[in-house]
JSON list of C-alpha atoms in Angstrom, two decimals:
[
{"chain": "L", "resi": 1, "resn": "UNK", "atom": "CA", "xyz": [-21.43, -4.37, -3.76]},
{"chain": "L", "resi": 2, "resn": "UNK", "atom": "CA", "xyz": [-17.75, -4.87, -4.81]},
{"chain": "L", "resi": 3, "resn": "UNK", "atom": "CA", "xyz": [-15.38, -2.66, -5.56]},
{"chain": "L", "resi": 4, "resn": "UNK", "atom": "CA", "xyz": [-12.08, -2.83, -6.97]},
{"chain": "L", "resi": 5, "resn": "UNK", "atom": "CA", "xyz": [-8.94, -0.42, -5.37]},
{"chain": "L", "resi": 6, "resn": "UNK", "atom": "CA", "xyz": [-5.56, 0.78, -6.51]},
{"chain": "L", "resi": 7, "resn": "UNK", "atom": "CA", "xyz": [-4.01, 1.32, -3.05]},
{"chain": "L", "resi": 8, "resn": "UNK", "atom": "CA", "xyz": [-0.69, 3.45, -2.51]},
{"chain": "L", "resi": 9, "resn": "UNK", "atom": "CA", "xyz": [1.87, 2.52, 0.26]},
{"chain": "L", "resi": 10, "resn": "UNK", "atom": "CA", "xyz": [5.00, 4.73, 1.82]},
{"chain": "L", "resi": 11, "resn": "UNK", "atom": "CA", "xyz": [7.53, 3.84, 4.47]},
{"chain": "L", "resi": 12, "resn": "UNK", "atom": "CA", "xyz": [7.66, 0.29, 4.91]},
{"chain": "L", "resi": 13, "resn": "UNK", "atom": "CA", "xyz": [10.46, -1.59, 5.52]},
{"chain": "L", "resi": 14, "resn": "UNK", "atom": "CA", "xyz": [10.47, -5.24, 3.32]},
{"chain": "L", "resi": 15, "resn": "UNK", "atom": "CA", "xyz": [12.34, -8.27, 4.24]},
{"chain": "L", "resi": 16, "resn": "UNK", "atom": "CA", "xyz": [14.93, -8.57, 1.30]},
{"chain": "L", "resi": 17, "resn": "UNK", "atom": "CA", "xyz": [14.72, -5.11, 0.01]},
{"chain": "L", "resi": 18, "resn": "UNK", "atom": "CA", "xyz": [17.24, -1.92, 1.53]},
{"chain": "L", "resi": 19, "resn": "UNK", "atom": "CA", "xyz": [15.80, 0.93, 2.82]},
{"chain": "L", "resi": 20, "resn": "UNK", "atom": "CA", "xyz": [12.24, 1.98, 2.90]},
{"chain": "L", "resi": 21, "resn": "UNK", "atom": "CA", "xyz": [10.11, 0.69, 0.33]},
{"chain": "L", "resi": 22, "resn": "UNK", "atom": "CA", "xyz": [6.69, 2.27, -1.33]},
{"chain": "L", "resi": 23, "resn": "UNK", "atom": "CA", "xyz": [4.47, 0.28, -3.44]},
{"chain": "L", "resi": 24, "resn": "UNK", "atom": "CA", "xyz": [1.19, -0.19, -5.75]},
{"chain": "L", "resi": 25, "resn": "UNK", "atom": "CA", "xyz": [-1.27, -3.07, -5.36]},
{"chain": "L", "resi": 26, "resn": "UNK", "atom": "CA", "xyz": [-4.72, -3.12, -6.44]},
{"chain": "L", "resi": 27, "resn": "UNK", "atom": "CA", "xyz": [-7.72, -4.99, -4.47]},
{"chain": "L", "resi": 28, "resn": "UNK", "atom": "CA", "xyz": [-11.14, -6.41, -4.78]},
{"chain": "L", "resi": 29, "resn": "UNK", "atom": "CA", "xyz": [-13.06, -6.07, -2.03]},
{"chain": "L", "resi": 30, "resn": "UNK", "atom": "CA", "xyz": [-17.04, -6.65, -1.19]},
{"chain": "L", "resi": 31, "resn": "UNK", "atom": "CA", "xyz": [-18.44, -4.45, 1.13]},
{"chain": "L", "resi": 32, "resn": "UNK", "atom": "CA", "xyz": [-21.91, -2.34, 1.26]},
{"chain": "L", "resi": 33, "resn": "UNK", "atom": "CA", "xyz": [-20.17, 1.25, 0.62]},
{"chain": "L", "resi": 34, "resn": "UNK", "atom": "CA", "xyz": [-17.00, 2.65, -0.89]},
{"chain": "L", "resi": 35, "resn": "UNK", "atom": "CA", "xyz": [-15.97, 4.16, 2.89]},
{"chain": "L", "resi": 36, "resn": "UNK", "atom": "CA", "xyz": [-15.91, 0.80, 4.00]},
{"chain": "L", "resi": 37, "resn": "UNK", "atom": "CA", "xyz": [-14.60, -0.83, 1.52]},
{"chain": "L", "resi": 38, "resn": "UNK", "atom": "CA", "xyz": [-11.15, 1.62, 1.65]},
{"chain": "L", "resi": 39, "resn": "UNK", "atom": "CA", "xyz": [-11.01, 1.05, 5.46]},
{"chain": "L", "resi": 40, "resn": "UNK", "atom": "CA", "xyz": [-10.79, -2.82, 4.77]},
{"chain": "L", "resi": 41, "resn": "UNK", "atom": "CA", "xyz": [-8.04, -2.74, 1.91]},
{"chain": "L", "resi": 42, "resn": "UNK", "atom": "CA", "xyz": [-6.10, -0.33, 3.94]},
{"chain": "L", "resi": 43, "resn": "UNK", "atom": "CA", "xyz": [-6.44, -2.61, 7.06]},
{"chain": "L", "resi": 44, "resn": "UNK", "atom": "CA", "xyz": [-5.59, -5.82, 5.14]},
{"chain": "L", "resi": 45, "resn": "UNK", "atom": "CA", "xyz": [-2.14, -4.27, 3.87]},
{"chain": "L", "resi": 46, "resn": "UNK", "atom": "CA", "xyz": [-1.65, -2.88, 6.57]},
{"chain": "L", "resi": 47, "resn": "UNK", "atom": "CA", "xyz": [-1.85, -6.00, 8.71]},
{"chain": "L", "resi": 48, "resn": "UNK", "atom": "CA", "xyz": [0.61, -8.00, 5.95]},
{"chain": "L", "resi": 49, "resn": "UNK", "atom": "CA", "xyz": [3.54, -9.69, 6.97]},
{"chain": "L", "resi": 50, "resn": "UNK", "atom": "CA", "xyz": [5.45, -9.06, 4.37]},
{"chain": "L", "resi": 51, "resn": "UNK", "atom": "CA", "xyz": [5.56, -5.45, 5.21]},
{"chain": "L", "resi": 52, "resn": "UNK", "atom": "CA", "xyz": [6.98, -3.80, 8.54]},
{"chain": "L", "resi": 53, "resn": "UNK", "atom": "CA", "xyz": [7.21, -0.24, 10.01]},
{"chain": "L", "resi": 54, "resn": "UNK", "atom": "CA", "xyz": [10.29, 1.64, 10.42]},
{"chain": "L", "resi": 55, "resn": "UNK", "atom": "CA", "xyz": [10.81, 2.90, 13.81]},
{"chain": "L", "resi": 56, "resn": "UNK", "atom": "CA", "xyz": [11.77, 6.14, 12.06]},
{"chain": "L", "resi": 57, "resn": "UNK", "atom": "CA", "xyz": [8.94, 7.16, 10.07]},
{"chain": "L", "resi": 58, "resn": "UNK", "atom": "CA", "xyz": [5.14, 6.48, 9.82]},
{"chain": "L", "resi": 59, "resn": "UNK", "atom": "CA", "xyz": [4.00, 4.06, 7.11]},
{"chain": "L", "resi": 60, "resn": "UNK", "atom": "CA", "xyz": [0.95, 5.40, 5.10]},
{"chain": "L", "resi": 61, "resn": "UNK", "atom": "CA", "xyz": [-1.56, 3.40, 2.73]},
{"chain": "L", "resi": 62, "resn": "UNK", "atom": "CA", "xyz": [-3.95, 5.63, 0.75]},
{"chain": "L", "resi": 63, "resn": "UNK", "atom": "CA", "xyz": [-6.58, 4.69, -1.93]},
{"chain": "L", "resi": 64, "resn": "UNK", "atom": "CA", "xyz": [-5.51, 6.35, -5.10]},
{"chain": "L", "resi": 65, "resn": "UNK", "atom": "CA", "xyz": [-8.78, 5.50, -7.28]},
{"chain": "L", "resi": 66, "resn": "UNK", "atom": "CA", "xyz": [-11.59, 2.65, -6.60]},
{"chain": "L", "resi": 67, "resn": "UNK", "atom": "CA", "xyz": [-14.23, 1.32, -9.13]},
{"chain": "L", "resi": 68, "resn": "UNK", "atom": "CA", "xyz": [-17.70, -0.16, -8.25]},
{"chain": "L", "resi": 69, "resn": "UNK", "atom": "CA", "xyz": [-17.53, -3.12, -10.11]},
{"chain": "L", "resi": 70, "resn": "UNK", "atom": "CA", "xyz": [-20.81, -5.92, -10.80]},
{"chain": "L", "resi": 71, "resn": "UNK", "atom": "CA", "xyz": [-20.43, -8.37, -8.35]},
{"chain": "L", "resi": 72, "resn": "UNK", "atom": "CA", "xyz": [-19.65, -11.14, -10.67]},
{"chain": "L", "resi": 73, "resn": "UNK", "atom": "CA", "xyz": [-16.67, -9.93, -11.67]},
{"chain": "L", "resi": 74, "resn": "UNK", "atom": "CA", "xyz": [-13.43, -11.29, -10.63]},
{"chain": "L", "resi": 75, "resn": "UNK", "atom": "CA", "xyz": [-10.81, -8.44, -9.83]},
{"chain": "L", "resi": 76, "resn": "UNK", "atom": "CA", "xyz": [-7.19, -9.74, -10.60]},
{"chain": "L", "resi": 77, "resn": "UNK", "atom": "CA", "xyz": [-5.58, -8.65, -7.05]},
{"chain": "L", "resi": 78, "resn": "UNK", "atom": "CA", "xyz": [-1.76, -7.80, -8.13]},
{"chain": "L", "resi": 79, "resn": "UNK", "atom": "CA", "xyz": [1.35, -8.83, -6.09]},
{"chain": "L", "resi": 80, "resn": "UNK", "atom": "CA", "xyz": [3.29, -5.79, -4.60]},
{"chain": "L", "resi": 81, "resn": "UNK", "atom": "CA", "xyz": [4.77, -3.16, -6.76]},
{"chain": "L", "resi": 82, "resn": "UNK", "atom": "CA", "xyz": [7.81, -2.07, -5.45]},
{"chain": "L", "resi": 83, "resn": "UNK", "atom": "CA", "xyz": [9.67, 1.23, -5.36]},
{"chain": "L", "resi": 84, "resn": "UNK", "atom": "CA", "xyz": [12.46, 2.86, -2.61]},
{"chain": "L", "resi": 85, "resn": "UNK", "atom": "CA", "xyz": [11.38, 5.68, -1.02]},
{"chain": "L", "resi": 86, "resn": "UNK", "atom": "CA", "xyz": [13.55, 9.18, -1.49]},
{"chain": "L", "resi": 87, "resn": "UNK", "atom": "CA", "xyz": [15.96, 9.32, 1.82]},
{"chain": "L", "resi": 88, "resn": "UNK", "atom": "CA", "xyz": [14.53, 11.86, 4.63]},
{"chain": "L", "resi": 89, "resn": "UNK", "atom": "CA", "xyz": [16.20, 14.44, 5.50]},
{"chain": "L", "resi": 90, "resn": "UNK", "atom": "CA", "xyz": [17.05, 13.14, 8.52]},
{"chain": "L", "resi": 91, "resn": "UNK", "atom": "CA", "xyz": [18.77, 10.15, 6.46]},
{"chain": "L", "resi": 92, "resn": "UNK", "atom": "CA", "xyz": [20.54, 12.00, 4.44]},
{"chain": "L", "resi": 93, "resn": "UNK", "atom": "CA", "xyz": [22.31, 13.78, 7.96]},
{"chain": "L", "resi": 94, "resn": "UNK", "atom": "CA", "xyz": [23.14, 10.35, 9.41]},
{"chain": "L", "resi": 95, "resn": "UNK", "atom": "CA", "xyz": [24.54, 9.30, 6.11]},
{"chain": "L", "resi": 96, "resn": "UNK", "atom": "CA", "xyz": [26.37, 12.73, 5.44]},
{"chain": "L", "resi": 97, "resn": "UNK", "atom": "CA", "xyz": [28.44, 12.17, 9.31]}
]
């Protein structure tokens, strides 16, 4: 079966970009259920070079909707969407002394 994912990431650090980063990307991937098929497309971002962890926070990647899709179809994987993150608290201390 294939499926196609919009995946969700927070914290990451990428080369180019200040501060922490969040972004959208969607995902086709095959696999024989929809459990497995999240635990791949959060493993493959996760494993990206382009993206790195802060030592100050944990990254996250969550699956915000997925979509059986025939197996024929081609799913038009997107590049990374972009966005900073809000500062942390414990940012907004550091930056405040």
């Amino acid at each position: 079966m294939s499926y196609a994912l919009l995946l969700m990431g927070e914290n990451f650090l990428v080369a180019g970009q200040p501060g922490l980063r969040g972004f959208f990307i969607t995902r086709g991937i095959d696999a024989s259920s929809e459990e497995i098929a999240k635990a791949e497309a959060i493993a493959a971002v996760m494993a990206d070079a382009q993206l790195s962890r802060a030592a100050s926070v944990e990254p996250t990647v969550t699956v915000k909707a997925i979509h059986p899709i025939a197996e024929s179809s081609h799913v038009r994987e997107t590049r990374y969407f972009f966005f900073p993150m809000a500062a942390t608290q414990h940012e907004q201390t550091l930056r405040a002394s």
